[in-house]
Every structure is written in structure tokens, then in C-alpha cells.
PDB file of C-alpha atoms and ligand atoms in Angstrom:
ATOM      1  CA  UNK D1398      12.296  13.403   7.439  1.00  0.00           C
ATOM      2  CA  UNK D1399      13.474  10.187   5.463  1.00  0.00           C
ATOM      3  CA  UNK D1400      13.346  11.656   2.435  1.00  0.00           C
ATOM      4  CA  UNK D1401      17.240  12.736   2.390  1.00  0.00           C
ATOM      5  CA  UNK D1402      18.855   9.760   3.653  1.00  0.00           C
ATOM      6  CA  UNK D1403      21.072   7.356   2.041  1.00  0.00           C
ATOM      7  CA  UNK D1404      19.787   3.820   3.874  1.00  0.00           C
ATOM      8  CA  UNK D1405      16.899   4.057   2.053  1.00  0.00           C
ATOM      9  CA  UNK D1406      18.227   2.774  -0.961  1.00  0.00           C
ATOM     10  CA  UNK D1407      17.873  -0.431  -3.383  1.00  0.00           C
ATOM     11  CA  UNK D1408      20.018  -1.962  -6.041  1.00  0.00           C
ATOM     12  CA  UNK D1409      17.342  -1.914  -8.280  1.00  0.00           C
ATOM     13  CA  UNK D1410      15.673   0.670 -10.716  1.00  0.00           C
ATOM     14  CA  UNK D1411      12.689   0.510  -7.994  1.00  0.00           C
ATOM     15  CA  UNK D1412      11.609   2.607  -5.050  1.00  0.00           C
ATOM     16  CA  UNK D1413      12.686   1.543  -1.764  1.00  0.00           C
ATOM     17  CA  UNK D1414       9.453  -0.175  -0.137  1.00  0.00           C
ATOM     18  CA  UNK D1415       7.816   0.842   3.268  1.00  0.00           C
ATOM     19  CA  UNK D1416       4.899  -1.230   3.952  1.00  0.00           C
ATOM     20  CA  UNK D1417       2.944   0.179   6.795  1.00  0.00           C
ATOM     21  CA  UNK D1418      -0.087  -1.492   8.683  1.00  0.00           C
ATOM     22  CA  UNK D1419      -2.166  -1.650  11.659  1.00  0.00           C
ATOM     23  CA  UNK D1420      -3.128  -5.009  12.999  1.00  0.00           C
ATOM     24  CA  UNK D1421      -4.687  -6.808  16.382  1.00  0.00           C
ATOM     25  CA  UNK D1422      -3.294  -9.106  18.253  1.00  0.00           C
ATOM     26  CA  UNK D1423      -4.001 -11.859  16.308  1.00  0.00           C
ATOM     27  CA  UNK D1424      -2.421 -10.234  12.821  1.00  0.00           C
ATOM     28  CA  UNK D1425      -6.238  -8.920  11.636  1.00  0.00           C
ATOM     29  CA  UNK D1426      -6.232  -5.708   9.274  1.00  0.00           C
ATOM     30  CA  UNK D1427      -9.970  -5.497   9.040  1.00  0.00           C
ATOM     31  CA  UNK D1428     -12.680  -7.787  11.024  1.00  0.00           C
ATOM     32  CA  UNK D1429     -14.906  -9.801   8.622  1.00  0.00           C
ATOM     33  CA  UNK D1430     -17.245  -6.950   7.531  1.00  0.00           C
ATOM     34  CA  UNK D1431     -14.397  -4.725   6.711  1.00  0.00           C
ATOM     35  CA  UNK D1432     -14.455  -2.488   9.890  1.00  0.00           C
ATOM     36  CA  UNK D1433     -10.592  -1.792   9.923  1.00  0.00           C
ATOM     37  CA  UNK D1434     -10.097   1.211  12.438  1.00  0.00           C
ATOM     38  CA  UNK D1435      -7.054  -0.100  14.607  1.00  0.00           C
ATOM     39  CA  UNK D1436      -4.471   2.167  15.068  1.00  0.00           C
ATOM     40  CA  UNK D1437      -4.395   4.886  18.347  1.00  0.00           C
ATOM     41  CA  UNK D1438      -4.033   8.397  17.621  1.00  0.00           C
ATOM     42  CA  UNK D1439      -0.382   8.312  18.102  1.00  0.00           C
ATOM     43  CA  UNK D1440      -0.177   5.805  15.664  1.00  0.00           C
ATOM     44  CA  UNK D1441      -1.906   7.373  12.936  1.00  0.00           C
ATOM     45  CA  UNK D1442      -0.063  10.760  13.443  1.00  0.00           C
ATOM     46  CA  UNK D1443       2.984   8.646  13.265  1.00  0.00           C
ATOM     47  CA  UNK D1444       1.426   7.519   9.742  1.00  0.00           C
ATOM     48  CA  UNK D1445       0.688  10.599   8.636  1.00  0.00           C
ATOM     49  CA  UNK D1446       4.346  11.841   9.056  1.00  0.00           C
ATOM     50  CA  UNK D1447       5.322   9.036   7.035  1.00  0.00           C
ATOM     51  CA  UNK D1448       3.173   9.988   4.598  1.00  0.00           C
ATOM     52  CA  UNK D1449       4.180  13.279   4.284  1.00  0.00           C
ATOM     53  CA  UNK D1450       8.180  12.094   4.185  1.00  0.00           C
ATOM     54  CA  UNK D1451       7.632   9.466   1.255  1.00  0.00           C
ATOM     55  CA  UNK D1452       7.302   9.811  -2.565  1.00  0.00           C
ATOM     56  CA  UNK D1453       4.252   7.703  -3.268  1.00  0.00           C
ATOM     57  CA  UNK D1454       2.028   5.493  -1.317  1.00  0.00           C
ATOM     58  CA  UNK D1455       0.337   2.429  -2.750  1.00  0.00           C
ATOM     59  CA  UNK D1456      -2.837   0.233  -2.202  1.00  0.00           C
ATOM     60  CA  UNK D1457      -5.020  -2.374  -4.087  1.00  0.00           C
ATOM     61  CA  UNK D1458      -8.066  -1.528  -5.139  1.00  0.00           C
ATOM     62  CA  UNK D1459     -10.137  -3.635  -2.480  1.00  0.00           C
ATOM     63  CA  UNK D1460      -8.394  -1.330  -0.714  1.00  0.00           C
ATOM     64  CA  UNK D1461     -10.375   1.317  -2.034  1.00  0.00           C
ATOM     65  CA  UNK D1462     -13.661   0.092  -2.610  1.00  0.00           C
ATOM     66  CA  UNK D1463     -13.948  -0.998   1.011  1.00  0.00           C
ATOM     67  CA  UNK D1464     -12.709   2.177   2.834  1.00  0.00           C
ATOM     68  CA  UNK D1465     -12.798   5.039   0.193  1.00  0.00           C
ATOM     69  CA  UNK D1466      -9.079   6.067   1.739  1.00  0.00           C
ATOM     70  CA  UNK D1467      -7.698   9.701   0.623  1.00  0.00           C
ATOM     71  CA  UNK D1468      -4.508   8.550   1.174  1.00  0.00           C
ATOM     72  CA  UNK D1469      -3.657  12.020   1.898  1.00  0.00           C
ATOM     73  CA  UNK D1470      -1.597  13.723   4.890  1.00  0.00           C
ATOM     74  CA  UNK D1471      -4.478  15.139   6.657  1.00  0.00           C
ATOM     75  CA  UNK D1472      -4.041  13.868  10.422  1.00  0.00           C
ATOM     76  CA  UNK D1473      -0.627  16.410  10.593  1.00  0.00           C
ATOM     77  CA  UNK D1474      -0.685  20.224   9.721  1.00  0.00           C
ATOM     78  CA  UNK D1475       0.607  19.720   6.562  1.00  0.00           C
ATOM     79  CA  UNK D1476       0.528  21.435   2.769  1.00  0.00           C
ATOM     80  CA  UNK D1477      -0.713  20.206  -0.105  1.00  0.00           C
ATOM     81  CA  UNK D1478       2.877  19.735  -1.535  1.00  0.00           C
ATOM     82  CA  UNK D1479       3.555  17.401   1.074  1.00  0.00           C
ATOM     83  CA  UNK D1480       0.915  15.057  -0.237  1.00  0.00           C
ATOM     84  CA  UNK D1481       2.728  11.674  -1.845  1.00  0.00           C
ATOM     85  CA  UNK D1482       1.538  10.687  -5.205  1.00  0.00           C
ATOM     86  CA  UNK D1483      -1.149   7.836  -4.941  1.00  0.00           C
ATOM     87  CA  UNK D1484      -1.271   4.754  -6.551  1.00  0.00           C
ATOM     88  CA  UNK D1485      -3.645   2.216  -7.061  1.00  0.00           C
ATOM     89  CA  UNK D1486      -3.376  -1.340  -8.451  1.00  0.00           C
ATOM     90  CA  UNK D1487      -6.801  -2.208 -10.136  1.00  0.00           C
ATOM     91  CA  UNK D1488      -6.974  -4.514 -12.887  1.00  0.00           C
ATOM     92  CA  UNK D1489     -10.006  -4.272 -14.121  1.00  0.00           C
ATOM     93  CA  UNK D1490     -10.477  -0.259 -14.167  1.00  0.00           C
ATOM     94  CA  UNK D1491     -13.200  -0.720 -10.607  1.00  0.00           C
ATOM     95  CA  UNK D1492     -11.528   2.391  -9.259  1.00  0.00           C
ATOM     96  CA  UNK D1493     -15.202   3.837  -8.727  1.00  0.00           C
ATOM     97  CA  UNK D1494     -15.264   7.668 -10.208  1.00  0.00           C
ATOM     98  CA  UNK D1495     -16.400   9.369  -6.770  1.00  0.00           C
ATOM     99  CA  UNK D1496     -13.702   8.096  -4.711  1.00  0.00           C
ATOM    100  CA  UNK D1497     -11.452  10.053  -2.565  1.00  0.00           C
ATOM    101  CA  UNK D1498      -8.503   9.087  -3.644  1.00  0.00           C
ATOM    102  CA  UNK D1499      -9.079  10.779  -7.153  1.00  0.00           C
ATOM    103  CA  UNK D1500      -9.438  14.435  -5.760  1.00  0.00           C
ATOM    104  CA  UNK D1501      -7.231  17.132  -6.732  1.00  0.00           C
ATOM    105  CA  UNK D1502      -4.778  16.492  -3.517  1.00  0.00           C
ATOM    106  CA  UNK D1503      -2.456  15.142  -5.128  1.00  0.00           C
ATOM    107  CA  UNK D1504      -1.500  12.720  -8.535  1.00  0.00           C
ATOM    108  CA  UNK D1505      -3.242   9.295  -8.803  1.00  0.00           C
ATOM    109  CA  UNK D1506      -1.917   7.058 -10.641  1.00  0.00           C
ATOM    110  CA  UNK D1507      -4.215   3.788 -11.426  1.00  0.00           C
ATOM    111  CA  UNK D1508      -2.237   0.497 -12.819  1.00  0.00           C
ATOM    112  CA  UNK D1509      -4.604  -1.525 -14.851  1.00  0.00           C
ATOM    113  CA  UNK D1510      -4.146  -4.462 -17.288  1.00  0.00           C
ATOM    114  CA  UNK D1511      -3.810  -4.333 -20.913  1.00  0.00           C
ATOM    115  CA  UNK D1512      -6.966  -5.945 -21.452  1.00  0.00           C
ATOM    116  CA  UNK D1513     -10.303  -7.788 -19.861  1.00  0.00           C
ATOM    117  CA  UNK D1514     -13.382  -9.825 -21.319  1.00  0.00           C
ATOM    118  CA  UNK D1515     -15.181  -7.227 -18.881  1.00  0.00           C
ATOM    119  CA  UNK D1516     -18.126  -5.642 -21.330  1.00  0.00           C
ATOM    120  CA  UNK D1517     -17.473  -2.206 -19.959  1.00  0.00           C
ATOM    121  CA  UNK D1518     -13.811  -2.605 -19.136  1.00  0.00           C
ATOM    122  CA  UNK D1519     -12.743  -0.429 -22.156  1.00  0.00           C
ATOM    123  CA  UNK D1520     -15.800   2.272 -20.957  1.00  0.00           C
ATOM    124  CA  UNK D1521     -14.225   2.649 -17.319  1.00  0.00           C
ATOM    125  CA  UNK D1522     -10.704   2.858 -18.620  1.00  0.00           C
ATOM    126  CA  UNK D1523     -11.576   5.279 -20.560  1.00  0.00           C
ATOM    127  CA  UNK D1524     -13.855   7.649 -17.985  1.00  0.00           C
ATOM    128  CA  UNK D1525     -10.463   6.990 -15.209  1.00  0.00           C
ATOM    129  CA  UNK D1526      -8.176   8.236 -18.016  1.00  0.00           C
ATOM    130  CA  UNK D1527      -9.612  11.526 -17.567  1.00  0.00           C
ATOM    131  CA  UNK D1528      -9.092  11.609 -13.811  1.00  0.00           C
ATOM    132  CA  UNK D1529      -6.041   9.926 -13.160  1.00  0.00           C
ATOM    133  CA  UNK D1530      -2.522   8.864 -15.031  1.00  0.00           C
ATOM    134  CA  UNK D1531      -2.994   5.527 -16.101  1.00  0.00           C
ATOM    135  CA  UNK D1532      -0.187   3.242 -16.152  1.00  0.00           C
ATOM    136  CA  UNK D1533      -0.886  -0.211 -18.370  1.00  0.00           C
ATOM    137  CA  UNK D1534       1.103  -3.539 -17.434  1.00  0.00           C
ATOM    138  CA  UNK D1535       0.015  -7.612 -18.013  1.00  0.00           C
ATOM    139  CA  UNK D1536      -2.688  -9.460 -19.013  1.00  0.00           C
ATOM    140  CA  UNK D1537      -4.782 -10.602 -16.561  1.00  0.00           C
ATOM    141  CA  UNK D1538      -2.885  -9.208 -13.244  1.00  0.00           C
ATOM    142  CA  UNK D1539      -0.714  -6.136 -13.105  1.00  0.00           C
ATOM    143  CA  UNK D1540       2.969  -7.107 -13.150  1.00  0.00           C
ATOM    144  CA  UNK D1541       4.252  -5.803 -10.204  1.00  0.00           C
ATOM    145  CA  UNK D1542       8.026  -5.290 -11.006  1.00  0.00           C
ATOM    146  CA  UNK D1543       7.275  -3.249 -14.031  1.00  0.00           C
ATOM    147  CA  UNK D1544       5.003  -1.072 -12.288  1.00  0.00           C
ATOM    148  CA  UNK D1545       7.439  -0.599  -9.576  1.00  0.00           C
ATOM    149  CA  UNK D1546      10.213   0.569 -12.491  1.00  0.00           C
ATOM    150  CA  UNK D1547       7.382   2.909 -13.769  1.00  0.00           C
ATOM    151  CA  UNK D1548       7.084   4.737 -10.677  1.00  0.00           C
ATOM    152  CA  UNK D1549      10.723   4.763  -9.460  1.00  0.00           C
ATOM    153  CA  UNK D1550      11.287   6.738 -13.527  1.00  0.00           C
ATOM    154  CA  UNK D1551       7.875   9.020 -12.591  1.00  0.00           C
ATOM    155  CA  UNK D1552      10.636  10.045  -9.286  1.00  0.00           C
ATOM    156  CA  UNK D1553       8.851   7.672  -6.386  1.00  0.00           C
ATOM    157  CA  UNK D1554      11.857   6.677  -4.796  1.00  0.00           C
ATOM    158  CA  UNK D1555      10.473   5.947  -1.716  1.00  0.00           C
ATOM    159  CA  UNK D1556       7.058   4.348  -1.905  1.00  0.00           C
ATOM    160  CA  UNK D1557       4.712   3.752   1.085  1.00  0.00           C
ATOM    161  CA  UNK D1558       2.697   0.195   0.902  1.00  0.00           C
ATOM    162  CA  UNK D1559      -0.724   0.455   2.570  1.00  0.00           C
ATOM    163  CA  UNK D1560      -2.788  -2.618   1.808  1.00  0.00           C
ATOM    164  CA  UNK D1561      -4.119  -4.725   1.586  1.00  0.00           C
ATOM    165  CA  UNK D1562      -3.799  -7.921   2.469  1.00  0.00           C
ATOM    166  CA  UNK D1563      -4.032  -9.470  -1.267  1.00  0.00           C
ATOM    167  CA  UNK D1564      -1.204  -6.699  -2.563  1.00  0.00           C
ATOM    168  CA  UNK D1565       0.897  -6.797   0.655  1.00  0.00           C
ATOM    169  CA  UNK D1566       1.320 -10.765  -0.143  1.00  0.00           C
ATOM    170  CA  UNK D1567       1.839 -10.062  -3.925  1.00  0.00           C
ATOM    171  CA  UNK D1568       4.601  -7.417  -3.462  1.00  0.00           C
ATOM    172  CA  UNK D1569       6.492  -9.300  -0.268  1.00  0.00           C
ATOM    173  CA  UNK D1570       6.718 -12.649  -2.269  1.00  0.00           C
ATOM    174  CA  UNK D1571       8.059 -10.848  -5.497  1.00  0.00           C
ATOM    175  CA  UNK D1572      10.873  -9.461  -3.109  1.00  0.00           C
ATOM    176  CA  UNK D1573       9.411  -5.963  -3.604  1.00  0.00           C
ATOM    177  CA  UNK D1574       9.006  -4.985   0.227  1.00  0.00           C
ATOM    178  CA  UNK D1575      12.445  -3.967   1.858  1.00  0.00           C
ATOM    179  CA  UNK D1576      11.137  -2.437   5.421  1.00  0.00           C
ATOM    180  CA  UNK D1577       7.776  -3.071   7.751  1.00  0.00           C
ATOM    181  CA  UNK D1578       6.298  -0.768  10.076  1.00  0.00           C
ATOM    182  CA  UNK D1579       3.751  -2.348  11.753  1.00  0.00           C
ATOM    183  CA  UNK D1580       1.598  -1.443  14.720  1.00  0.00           C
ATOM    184  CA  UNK D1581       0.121  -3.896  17.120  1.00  0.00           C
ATOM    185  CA  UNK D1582      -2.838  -2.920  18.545  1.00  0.00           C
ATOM    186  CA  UNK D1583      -3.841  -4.272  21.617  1.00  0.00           C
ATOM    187  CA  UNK D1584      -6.819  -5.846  20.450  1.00  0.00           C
ATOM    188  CA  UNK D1585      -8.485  -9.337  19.530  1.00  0.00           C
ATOM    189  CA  UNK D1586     -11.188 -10.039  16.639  1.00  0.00           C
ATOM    190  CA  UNK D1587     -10.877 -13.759  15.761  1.00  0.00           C
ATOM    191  CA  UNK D1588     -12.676 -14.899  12.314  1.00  0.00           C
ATOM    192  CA  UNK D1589     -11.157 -16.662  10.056  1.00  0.00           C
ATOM    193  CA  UNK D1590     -12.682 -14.751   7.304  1.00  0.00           C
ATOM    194  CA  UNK D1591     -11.138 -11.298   8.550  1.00  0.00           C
ATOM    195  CA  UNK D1592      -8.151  -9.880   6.683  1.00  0.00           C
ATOM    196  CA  UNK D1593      -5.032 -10.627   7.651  1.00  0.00           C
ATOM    197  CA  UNK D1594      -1.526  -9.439   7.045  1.00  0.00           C
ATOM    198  CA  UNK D1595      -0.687 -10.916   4.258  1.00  0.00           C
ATOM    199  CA  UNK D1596      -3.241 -13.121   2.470  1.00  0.00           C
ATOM    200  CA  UNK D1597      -2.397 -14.211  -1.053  1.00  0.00           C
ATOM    201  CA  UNK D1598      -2.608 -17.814  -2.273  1.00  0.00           C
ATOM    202  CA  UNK D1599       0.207 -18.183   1.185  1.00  0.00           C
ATOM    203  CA  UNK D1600       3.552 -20.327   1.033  1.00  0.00           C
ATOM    204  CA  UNK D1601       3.037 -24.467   1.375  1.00  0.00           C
ATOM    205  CA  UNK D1602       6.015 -24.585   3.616  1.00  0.00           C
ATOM    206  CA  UNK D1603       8.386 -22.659   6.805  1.00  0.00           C
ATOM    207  CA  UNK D1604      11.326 -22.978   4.289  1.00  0.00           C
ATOM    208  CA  UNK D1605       9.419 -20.595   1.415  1.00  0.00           C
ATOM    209  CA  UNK D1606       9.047 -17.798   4.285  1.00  0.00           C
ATOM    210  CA  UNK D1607      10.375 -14.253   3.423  1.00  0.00           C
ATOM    211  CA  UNK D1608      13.061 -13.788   6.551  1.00  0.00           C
ATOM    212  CA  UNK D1609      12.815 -10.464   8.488  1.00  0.00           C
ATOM    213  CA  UNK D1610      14.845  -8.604  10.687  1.00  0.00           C
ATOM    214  CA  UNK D1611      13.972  -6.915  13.943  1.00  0.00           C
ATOM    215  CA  UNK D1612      15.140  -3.434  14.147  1.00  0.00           C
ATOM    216  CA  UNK D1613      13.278  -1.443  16.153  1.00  0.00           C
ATOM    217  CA  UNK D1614      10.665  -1.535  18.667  1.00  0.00           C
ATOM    218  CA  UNK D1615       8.332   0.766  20.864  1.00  0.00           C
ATOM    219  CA  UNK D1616       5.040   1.425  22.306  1.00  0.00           C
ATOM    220  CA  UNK D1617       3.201   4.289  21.337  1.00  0.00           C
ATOM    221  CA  UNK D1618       0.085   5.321  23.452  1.00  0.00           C
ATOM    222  CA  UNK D1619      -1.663   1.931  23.134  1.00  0.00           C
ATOM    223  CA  UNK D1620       0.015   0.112  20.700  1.00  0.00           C
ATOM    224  CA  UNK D1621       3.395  -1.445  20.205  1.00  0.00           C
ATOM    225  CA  UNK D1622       5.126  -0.274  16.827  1.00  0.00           C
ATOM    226  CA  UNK D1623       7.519  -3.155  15.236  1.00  0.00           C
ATOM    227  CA  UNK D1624      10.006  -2.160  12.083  1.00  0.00           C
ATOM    228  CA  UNK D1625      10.881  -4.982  10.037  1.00  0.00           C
ATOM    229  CA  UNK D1626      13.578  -4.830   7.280  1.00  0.00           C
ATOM    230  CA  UNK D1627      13.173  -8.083   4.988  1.00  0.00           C
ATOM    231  CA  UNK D1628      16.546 -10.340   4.574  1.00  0.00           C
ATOM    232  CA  UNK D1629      17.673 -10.263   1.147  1.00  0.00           C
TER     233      UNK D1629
HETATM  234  N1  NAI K1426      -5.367  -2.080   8.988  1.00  0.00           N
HETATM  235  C1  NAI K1426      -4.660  -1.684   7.972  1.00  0.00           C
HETATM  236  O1  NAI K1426      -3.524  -1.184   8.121  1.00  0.00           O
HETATM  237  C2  NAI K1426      -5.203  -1.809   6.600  1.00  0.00           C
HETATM  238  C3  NAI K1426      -6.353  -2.541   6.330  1.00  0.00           C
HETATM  239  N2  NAI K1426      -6.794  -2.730   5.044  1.00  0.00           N
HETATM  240  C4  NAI K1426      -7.968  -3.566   4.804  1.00  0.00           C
HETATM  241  O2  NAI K1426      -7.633  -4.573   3.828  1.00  0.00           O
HETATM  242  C5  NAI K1426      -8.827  -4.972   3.162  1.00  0.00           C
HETATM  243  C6  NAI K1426      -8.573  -5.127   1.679  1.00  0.00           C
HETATM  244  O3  NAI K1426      -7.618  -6.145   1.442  1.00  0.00           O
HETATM  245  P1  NAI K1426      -7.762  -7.162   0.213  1.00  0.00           P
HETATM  246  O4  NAI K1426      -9.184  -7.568   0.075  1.00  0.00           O
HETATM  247  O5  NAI K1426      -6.784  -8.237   0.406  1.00  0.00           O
HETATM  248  O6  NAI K1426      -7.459  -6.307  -1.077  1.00  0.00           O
HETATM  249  P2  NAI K1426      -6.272  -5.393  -1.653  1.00  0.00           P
HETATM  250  O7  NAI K1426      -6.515  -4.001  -1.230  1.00  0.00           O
HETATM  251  O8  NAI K1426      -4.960  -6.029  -1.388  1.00  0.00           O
HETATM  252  O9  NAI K1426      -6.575  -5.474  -3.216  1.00  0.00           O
HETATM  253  C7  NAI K1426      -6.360  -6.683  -3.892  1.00  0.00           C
HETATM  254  C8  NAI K1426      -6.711  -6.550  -5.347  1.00  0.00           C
HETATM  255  O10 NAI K1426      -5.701  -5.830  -6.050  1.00  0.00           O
HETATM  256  C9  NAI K1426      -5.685  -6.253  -7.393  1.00  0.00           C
HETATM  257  N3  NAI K1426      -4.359  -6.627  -7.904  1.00  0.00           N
HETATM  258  C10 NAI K1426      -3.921  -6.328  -9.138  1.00  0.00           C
HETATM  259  N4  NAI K1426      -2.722  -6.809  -9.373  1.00  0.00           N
HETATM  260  C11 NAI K1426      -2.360  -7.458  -8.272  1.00  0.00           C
HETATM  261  C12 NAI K1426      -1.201  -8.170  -7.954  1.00  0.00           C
HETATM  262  N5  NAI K1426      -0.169  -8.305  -8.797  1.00  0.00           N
HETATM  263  N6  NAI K1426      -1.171  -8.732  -6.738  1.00  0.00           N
HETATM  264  C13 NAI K1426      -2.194  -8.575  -5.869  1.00  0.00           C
HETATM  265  N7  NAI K1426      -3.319  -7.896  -6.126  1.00  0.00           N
HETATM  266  C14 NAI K1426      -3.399  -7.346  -7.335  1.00  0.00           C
HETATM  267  C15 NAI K1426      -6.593  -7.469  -7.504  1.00  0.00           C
HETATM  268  O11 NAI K1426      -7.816  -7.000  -8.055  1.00  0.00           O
HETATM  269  C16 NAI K1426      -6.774  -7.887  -6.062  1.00  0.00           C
HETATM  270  O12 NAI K1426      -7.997  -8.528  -5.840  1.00  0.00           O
HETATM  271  C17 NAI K1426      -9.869  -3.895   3.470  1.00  0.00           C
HETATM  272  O13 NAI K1426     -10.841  -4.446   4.352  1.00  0.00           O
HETATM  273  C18 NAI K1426      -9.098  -2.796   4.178  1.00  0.00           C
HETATM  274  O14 NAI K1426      -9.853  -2.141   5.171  1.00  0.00           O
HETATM  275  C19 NAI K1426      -6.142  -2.150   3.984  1.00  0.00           C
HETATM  276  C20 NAI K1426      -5.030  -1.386   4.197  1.00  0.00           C
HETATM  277  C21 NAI K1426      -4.457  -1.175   5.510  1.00  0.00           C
HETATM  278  N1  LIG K1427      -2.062   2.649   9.800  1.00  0.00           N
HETATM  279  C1  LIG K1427      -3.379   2.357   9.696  1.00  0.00           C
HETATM  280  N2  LIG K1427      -4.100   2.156  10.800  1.00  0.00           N
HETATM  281  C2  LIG K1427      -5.391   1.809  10.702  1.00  0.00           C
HETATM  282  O1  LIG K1427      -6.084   1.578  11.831  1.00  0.00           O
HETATM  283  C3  LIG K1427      -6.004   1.720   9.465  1.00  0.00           C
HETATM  284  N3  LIG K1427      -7.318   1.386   9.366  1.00  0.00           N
HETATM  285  C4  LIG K1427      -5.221   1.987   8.331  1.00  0.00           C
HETATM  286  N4  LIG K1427      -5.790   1.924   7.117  1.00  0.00           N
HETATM  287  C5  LIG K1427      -5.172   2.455   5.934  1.00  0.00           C
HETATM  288  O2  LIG K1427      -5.378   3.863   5.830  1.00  0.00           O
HETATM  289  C6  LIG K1427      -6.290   4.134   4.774  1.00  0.00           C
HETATM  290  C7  LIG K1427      -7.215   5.287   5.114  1.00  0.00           C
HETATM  291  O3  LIG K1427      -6.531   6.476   4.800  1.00  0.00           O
HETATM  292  P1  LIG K1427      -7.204   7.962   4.871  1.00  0.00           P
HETATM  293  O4  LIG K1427      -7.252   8.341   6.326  1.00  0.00           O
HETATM  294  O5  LIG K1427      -8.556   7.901   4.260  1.00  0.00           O
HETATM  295  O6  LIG K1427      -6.263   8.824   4.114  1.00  0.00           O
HETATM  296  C8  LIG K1427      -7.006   2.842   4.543  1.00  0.00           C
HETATM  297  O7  LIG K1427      -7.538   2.683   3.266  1.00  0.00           O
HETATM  298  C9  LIG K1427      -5.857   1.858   4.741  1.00  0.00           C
HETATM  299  O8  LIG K1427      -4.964   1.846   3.646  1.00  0.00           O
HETATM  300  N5  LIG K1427      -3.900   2.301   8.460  1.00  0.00           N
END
């Protein structure tokens, strides 16, 4: 359990940041036509049980549409308590009604924007307000650090990261990520269209990289696990 220990701690009024990922070889999260199943068995039990130890866990809402996650712990006996609550960051209100994520497992939360020129934008909110808490933030893209001090008040203190590779960019180059867990998987996909990592609009130069350090690393069945904590 990680729940109870003091390490996993930041100065700010945020949760502490796990973001967790499977990738190939050459750093692909999903091949071009979103196929994304990477991780061994081990791996995804070791997932699940840090599902079940965090507060929340977090994705964007490409996220979503491509693989329907429930972003439950359901690969571990496990209670319904021990679900985290979910969060999605969607700002234009596409969390489609019929997704998984918006069962009765557990709290969703979807962060949306204060406004869009979208004809039914106001319609969706509206239907998703019903279903899920709804946290407002920016105008055109959710601010990130607000949303962050939102869920540390709701009691998320640790949050779980899970994709993709749009967010993951978003949150690691506003200094919101303080730990990686990532498992390599030995496998290659190539395309330079496939999903990497981290995506985003990228850094122009070595200097602007976020600095990591190594602190642990293992195999596990097939795959090698590497944890990360980011240099502050
Ligand atoms: N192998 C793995 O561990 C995982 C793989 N994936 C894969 O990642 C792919 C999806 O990744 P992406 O297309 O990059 O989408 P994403 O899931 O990162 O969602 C990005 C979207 O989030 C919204 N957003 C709102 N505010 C934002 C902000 N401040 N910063 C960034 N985004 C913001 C935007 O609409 C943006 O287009 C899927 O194919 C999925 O299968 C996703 C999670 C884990
Ligand atoms: N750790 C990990 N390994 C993989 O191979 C994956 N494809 C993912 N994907 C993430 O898990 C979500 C699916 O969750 P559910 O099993 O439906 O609860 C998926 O949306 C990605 O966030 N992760």
C-alpha cells in the first residue's frame, strides 16, 4: 500500500502525481490505429494494485473515446471501495454517455471548459452533469493546475496519470508529474503516426527537457518496469 506513506508528498496544494504507462521498445503507447494492448499480465496486475492504492486516476478524453477504459481495479480481487475516483479531462463535454468509465464503480469526475462555439456543447454538458461531477476551468483548454487544486480539496492526494500521450505532455511540462512508472514491453511497432509517450506540441531544444531520475528497475514476466521521479 502507498497510500500511508510520507514520500509521497508535494509542496503544493496538489496531489502527488504517478504517471503510469505501457510502451514498446521504441516509446509507442498505441500503434497507428489505436491498438494499445502492451503490457504482460504481471504488468497489468502490478497496475491494478496501483490502482487500488491511489486516490484518483486521470486520463484525457482521447483516452476514452479510443479504448472505452473503466479505469476500475478489476484485474485484482478487489472491492468496490477500493476503486479510485476517475477523472477525465474533456474540453468540449465528448465524454460519450455509454462509456465505461461513467458506471456506478466509482465517482467520475469530467473537467470541461467554461465555454465552446460547439452548437451542442451546452446540450452535452448538461446530459454529463447528470452522470458525473463536473468540474469547470479555462476557456478554450482546461487549466491544468487548477484542476489539480480541485481534486487535491475533493481528498485525491495521490493521483494516478494514465494517458495519453497529449495529457501526459501537458501535465509533465506544467511540472505536474513527480514519479513515472513505466513498463517496457519487449516489442517494436514503428509509425510515425503511432502514439508516443509524450506527444504535445514537444520542446525545440535538449536544454527545455524535464530531468528524471532513475530509481528503480526490474523485469516483470516479459517486460522491464522503470520508475522515474522528475528533478525539481
Ligand atoms: N499504453 C498505454 O499505457 C496507454 C495508451 N493510451 C493511448 O493513448 C491514445 C490517446 O492519446 P492522445 O490522443 O494523445 O489523447 P489524450 O488521451 O491525451 O487526450 C488528449 C485530449 O485531452 C484534452 N485536453 C484538455 N485539456 C488539456 C490539456 N490542458 N492538455 C492536454 N490535453 C487536454 C484535449 O481534448 C486533448 O485533445 C489512445 O490511443 C490510447 O490507447 C492511453 C493511455 C495509456
Ligand atoms: N498499463 C497499461 N498497459 C497497457 O498495455 C495499456 N493498454 C494500458 N492502457 C491504459 O489502461 C486503460 C484501460 O483500463 P481498463 O482495463 O479498461 O480499466 C486504457 O484506457 C489506458 O489508460 N495501460
Amino acid at each position: 500500500m502507498i497510500k500511508k506513506q510520507n514520500s509521497f508528498k508535494c509542496d503544493d496544494m496538489r496531489p502527488y502525481v504517478i504517471l503510469n504507462a505501457a510502451m514498446t521498445l521504441d516509446g509507442k503507447i498505441a500503434t497507428k490505429t489505436g491498438s494499445s494492448e502492451i503490457s504482460g499480465e504481471e504488468d497489468l496486475k502490478r497496475v491494478h494494485e496501483l490502482r487500488r492504492d491511489v486516490d484518483g486516476i486521470m486520463v484525457g478524453i482521447n483516452t476514452v473515446i479510443a479504448d472505452d477504459p473503466r479505469l476500475t481495479v478489476h484485474k485484482i480481487p478487489s472491492k468496490k471501495q477500493d476503486n479510485p475516483i476517475r477523472v477525465v479531462v474533456d474540453n468540449k463535454a465528448r465524454t460519450p454517455l455509454n462509456s465505461r468509465i461513467l458506471s456506478d464503480d466509482a465517482e467520475t469526475i469530467i473537467a470541461i471548459t467554461e465555454n465552446s462555439n460547439e452548437e451542442d456543447f451546452k446540450e452535452r454538458h448538461q446530459k454529463l452533469e447528470k452522470v458525473a461531477t463536473i468540474f469547470l476551468s479555462g476557456k478554450k483548454q482546461i487549466n491544468l493546475k487548477d484542476l489539480m487544486e480541485y481534486l487535491y480539496i475533493k481528498g485525491i492526494k495521490i493521483l494516478m496519470l494514465e494517458g495519453g500521450s497529449t495529457l501526459n505532455f501537458s501535465m509533465i511540462k506544467e511540472g505536474l508529474i513527480d514519479e513515472l512508472r513505466i513498463c517496457i514491453a519487449p516489442m517494436v511497432v514503428g509509425g510515425h503516426n503511432s502514439k508516443t509517450l509524450f506527444d504535445g506540441e514537444g520542446f525545440d531544444f535538449m536544454n527545455e527537457a524535464i530531468n528524471l531520475d532513475l530509481i528503480k528497475n526490474y523485469r516483470l514476466g516479459k517486460d522491464l518496469i522503470l520508475e522515474y521521479k522528475v528533478k525539481k
